[in-house]
PDB file of C-alpha atoms in Angstrom:
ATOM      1  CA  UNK A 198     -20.329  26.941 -11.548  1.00  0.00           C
ATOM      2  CA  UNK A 199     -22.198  24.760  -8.636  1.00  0.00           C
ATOM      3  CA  UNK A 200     -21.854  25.699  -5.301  1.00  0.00           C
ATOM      4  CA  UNK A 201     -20.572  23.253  -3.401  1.00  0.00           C
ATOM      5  CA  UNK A 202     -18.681  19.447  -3.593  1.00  0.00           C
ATOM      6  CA  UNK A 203     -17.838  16.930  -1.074  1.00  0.00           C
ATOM      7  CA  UNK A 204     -14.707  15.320  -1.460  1.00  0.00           C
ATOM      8  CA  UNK A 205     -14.109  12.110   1.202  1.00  0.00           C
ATOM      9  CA  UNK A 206     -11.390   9.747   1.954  1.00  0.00           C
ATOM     10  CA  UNK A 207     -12.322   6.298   2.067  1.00  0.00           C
ATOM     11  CA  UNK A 208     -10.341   3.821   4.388  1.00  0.00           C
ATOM     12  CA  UNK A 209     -11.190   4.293   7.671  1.00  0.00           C
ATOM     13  CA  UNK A 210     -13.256   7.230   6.847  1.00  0.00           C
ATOM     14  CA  UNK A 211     -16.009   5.604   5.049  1.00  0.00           C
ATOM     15  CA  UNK A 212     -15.744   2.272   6.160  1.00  0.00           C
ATOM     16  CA  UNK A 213     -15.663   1.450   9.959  1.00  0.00           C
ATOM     17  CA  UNK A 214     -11.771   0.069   9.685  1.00  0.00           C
ATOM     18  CA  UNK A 215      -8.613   0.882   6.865  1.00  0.00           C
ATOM     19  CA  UNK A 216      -9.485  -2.063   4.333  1.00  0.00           C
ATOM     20  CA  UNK A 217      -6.015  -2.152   3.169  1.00  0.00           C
ATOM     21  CA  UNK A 218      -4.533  -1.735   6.437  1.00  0.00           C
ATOM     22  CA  UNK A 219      -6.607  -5.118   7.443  1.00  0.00           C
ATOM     23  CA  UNK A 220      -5.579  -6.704   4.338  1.00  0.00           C
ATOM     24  CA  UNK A 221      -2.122  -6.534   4.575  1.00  0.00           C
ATOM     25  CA  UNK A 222      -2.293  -7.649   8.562  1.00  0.00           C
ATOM     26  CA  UNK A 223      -3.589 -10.960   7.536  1.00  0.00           C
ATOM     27  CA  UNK A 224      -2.392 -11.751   4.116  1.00  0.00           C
ATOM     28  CA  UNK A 225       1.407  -9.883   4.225  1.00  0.00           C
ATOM     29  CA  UNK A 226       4.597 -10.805   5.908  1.00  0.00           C
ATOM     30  CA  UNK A 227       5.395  -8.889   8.578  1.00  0.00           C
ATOM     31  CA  UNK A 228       7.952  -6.676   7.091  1.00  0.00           C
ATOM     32  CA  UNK A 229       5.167  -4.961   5.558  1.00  0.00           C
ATOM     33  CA  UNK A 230       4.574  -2.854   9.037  1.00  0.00           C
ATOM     34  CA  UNK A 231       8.096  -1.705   8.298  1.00  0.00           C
ATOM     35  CA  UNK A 232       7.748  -0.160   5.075  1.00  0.00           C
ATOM     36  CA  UNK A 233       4.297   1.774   6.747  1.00  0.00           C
ATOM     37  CA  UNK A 234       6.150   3.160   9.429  1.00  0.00           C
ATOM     38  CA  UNK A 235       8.586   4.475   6.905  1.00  0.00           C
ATOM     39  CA  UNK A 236       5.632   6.270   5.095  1.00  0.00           C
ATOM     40  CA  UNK A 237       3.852   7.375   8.018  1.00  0.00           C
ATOM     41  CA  UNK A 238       7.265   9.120   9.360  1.00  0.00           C
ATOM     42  CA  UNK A 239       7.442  10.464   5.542  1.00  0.00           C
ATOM     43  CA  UNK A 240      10.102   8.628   4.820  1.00  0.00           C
ATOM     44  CA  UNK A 241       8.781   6.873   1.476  1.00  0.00           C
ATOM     45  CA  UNK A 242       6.304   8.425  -0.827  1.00  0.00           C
ATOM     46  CA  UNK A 243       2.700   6.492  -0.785  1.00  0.00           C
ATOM     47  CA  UNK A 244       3.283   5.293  -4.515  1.00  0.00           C
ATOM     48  CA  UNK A 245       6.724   3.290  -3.040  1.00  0.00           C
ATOM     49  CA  UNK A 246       5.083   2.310   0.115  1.00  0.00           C
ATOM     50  CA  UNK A 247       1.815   0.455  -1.931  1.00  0.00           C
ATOM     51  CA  UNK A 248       3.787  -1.105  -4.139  1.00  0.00           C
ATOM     52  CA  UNK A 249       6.463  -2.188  -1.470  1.00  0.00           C
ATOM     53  CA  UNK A 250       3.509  -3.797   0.975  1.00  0.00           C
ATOM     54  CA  UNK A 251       2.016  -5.717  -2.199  1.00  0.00           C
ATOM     55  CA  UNK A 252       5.008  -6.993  -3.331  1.00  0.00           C
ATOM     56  CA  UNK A 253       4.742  -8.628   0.457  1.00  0.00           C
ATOM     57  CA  UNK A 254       1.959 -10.448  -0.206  1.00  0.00           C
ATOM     58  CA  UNK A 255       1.762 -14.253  -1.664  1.00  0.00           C
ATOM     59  CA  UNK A 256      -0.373 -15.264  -4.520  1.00  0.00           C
ATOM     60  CA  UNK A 257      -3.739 -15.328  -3.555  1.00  0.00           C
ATOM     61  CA  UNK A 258      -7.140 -17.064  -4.832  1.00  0.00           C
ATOM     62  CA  UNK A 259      -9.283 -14.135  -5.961  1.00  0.00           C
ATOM     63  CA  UNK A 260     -12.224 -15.696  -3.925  1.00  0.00           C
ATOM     64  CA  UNK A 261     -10.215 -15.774  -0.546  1.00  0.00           C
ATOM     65  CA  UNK A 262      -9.539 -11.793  -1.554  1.00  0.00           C
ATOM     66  CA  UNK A 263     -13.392 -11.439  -2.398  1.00  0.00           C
ATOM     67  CA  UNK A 264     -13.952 -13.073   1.182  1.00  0.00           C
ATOM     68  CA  UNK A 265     -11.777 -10.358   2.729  1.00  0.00           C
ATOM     69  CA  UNK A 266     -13.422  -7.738   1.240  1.00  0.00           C
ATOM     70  CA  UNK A 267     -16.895  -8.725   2.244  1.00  0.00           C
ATOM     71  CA  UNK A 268     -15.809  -8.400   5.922  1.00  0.00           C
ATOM     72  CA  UNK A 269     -15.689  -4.886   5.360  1.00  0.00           C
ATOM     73  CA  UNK A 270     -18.394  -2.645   6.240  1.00  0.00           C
ATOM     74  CA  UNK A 271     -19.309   1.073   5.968  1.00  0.00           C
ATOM     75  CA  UNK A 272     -19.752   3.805   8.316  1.00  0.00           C
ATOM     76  CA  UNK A 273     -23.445   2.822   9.630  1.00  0.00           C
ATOM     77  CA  UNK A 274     -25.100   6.350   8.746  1.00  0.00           C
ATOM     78  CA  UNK A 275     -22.569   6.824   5.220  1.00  0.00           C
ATOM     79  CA  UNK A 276     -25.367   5.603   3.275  1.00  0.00           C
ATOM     80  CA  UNK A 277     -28.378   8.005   5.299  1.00  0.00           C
ATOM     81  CA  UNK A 278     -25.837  10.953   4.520  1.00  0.00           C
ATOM     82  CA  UNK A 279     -24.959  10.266   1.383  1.00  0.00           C
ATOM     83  CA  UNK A 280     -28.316   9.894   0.368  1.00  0.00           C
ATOM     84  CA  UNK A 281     -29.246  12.905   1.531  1.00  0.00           C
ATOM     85  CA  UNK A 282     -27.191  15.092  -0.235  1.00  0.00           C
ATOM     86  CA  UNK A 283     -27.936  13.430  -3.131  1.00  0.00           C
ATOM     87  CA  UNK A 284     -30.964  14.429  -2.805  1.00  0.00           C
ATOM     88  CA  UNK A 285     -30.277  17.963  -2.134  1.00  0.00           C
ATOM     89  CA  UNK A 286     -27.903  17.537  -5.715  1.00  0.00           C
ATOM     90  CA  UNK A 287     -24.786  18.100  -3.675  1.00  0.00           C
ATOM     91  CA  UNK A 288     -22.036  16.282  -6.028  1.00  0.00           C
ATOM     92  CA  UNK A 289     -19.642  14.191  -3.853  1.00  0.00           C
ATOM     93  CA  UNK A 290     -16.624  12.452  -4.372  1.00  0.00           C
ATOM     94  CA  UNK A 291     -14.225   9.581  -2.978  1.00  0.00           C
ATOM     95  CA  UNK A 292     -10.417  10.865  -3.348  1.00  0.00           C
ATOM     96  CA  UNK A 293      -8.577   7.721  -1.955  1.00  0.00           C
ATOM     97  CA  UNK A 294      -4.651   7.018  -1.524  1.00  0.00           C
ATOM     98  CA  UNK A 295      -6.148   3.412  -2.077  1.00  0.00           C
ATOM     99  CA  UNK A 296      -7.381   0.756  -4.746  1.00  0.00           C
ATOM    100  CA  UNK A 297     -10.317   1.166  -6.292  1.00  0.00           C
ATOM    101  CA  UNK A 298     -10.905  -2.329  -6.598  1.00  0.00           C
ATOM    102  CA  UNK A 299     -11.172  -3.047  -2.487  1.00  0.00           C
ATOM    103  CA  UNK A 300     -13.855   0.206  -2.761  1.00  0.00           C
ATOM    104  CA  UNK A 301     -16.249  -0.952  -5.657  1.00  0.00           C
ATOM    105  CA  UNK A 302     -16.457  -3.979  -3.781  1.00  0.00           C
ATOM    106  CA  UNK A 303     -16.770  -2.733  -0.901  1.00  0.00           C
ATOM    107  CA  UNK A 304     -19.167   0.006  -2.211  1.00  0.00           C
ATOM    108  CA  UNK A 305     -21.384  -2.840  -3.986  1.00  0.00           C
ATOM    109  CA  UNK A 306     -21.588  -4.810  -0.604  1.00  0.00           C
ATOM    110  CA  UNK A 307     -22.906  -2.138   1.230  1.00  0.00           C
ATOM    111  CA  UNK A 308     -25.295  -1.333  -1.334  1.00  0.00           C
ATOM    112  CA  UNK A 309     -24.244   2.330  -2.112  1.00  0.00           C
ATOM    113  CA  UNK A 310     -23.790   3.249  -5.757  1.00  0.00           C
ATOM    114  CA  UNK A 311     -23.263   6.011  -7.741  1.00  0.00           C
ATOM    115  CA  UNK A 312     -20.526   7.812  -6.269  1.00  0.00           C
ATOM    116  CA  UNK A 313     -17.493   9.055  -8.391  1.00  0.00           C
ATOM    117  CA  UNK A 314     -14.123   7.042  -7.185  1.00  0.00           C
ATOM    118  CA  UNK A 315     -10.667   8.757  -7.705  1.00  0.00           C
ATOM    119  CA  UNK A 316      -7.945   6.442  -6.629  1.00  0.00           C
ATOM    120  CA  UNK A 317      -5.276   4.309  -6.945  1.00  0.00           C
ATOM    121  CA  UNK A 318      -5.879   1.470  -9.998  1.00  0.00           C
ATOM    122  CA  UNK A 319      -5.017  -2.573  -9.916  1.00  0.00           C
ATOM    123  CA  UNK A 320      -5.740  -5.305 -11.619  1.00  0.00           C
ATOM    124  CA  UNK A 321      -6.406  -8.567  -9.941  1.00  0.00           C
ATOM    125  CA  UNK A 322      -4.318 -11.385 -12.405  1.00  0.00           C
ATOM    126  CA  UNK A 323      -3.443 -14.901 -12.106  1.00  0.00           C
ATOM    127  CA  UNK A 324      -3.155 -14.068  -7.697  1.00  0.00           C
ATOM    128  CA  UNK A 325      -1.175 -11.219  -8.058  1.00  0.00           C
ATOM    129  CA  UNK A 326      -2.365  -7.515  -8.364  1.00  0.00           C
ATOM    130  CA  UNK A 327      -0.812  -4.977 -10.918  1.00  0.00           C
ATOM    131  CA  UNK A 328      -0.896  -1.522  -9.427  1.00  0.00           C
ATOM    132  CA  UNK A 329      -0.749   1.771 -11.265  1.00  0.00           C
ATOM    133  CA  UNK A 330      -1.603   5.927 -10.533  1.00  0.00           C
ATOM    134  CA  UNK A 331      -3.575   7.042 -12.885  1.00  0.00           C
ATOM    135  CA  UNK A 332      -4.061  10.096 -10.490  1.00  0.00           C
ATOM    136  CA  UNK A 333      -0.440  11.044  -9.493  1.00  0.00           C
ATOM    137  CA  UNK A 334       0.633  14.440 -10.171  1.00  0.00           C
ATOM    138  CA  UNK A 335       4.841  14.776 -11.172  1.00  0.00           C
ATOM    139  CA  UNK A 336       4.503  17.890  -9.123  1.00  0.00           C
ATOM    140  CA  UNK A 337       3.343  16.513  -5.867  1.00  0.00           C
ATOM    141  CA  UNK A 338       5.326  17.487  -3.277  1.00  0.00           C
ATOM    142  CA  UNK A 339       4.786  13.937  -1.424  1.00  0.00           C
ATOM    143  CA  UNK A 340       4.601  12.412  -4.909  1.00  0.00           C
ATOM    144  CA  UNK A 341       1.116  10.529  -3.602  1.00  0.00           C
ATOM    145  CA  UNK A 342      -0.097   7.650  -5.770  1.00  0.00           C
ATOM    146  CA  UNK A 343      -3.561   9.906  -5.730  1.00  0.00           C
ATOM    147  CA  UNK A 344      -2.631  13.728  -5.348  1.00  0.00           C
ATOM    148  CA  UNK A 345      -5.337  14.975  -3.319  1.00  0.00           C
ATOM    149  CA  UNK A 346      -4.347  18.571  -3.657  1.00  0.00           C
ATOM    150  CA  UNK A 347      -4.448  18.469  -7.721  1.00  0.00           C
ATOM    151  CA  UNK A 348      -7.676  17.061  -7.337  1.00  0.00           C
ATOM    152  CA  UNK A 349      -9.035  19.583  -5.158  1.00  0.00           C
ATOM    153  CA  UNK A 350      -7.717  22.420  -7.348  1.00  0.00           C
ATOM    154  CA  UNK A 351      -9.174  21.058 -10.324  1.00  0.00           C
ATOM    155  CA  UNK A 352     -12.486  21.163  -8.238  1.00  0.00           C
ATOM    156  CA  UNK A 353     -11.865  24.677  -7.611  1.00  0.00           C
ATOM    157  CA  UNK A 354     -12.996  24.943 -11.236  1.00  0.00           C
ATOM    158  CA  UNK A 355     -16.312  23.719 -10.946  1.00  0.00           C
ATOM    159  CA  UNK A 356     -17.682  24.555  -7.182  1.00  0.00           C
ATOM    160  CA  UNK A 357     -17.270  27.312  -5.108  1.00  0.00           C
ATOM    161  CA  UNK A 358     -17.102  25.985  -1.576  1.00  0.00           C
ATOM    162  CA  UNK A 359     -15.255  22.672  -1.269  1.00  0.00           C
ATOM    163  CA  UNK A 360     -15.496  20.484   1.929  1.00  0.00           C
ATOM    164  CA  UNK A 361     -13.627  17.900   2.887  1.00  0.00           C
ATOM    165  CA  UNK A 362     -13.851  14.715   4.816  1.00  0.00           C
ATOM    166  CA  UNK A 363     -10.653  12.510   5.982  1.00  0.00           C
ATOM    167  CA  UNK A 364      -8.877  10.636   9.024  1.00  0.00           C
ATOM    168  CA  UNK A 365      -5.659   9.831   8.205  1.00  0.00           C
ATOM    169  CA  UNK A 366      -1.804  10.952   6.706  1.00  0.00           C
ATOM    170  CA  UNK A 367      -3.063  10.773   3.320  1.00  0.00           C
ATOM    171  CA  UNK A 368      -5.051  13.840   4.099  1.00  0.00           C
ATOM    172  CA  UNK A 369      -2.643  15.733   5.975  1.00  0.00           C
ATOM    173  CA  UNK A 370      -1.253  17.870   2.365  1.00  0.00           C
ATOM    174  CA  UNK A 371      -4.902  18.953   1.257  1.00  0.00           C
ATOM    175  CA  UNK A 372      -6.908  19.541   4.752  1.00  0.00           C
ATOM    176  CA  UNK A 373      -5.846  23.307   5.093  1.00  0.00           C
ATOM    177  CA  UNK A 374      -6.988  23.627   1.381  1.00  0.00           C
ATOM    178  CA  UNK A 375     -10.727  22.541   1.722  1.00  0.00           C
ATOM    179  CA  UNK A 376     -13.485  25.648   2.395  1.00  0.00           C
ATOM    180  CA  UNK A 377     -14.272  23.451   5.546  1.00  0.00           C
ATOM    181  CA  UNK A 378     -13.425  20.394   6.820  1.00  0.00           C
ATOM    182  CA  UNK A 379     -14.057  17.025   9.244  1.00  0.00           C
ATOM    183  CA  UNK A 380     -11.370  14.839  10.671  1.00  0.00           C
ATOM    184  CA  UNK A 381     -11.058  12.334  12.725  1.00  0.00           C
ATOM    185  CA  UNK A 382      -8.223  10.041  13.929  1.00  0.00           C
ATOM    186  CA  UNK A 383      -4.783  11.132  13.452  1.00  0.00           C
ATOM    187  CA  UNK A 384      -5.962  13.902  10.754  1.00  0.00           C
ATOM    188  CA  UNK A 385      -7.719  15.624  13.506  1.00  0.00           C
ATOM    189  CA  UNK A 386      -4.490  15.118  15.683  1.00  0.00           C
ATOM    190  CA  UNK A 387      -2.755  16.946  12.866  1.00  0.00           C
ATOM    191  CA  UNK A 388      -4.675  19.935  12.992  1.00  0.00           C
ATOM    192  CA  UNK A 389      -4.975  20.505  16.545  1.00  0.00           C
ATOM    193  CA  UNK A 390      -1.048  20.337  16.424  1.00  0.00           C
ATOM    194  CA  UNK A 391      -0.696  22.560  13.728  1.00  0.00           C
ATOM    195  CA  UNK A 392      -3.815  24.686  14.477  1.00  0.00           C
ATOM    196  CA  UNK A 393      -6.054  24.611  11.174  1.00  0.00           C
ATOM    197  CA  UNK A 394      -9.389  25.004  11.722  1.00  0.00           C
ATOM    198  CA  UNK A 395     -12.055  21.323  11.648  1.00  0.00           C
ATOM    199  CA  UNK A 396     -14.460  20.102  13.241  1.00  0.00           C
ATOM    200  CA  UNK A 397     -14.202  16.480  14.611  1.00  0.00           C
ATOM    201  CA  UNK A 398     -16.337  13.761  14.270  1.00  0.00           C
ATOM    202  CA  UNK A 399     -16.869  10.358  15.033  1.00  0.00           C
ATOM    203  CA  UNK A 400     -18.971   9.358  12.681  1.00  0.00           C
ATOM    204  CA  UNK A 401     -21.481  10.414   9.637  1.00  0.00           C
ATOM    205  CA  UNK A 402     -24.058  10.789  12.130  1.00  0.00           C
ATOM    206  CA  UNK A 403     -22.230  13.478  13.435  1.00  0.00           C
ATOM    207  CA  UNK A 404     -21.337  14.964   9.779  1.00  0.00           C
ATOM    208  CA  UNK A 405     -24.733  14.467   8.856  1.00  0.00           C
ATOM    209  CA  UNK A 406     -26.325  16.707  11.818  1.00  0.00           C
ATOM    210  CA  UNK A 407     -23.243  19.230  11.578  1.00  0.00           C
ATOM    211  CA  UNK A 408     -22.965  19.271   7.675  1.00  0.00           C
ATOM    212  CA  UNK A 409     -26.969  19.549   6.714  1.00  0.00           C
ATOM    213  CA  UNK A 410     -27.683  22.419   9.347  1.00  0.00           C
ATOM    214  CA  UNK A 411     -24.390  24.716   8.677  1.00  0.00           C
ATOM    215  CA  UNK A 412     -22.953  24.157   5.222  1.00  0.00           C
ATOM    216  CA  UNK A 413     -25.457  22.910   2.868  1.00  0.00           C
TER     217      UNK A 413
END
């Protein structure tokens, strides 16, 4: 068994802004801010609420999507930290709520390869995309598209300390579950509200500095 894993959300975590939350913004009818209210007030499950905001969104040319894409960037120091702890053979993960074909892409652009992507599936056909979960879980209690808490128990298998790395409401289920853990954004709102233990950062810079000198 290895010691230790990383596992990190991407949107908004990784890169500087929520790709999907950007995409939908410019290319989606309005209505589409409806159906994410109703999943950040936990009204709809993440699987409904994806396939609810694409169904919003008109056939596209997959070059005007590739466009979009390429206006997202990273986390500036992602890259420095990430190479680092490959370095120091720390194994770490993406465990997104989102596509995985927005974060090759996005991945690719900013030059950063070799990183293990658990997330959401499409398919990019004839302007339309065809979504599917190969990483849902029938027992998940918020029935996510990508159950972040199966994940991290099956991760519990390999690696005794797990930490974990997230900003937003998909990460609200699995953040008490992690050995430590960094949030930001409305994650770290969550646990100051419901008192679980993180430290707060702004960016990899300041994971970097905290992570190398007390956990690894």
């Amino acid at each position: 068994m290895k010691d230790v894993c990383i596992l990190c959300d991407f949107d908004g975590t990784i890169t500087e802004k929520d790709g999907l939350y950007g995409f939908f913004s410019a290319y989606a009818s309005i209505d589409w801010l409806k159906i994410e209210k109703l999943w950040e007030e936990g009204e709809i499950d993440s699987k409904e609420c994806l396939m609810r905001e694409f169904a919003f969104i008109p056939n596209l040319d997959e070059q005007l999507v590739q466009n979009y894409i390429n206006t997202i960037k990273t986390d500036k120091y992602f890259k420095e930290f990430y190479e680092i702890i490959r370095s120091k053979k720390i194994d770490l993960y993406i465990v997104s709520d989102g596509v995985d074909y927005f974060i090759e892409r996005i991945l690719k652009n900013n030059k950063i390869t070799g990183i293990t992507i658990i997330s959401n599936h499409f398919d990019f056909i004839n302007g339309k995309f065809l979504l599917t979960f190969p990483n849902d879980n029938l027992n998940c209690k918020k029935n996510s598209g990508t159950c972040k808490c199966s994940v991290l128990r099956e991760m519990r298998k390999k690696y005794n300390r797990i930490i974990y790395i997230g900003d937003g409401v998909s990460d609200y289920c699995v953040c008490d579950k992690a050995d430590k853990l960094y949030a930001k954004g409305s994650l770290s709102k969550f646990c100051e509200q419901n008192n679980i233990e993180h430290i707060k950062f702004s960016n990899f810079k300041d994971v970097l500095e905290s992570c190398t000198a007390k956990c690894i």
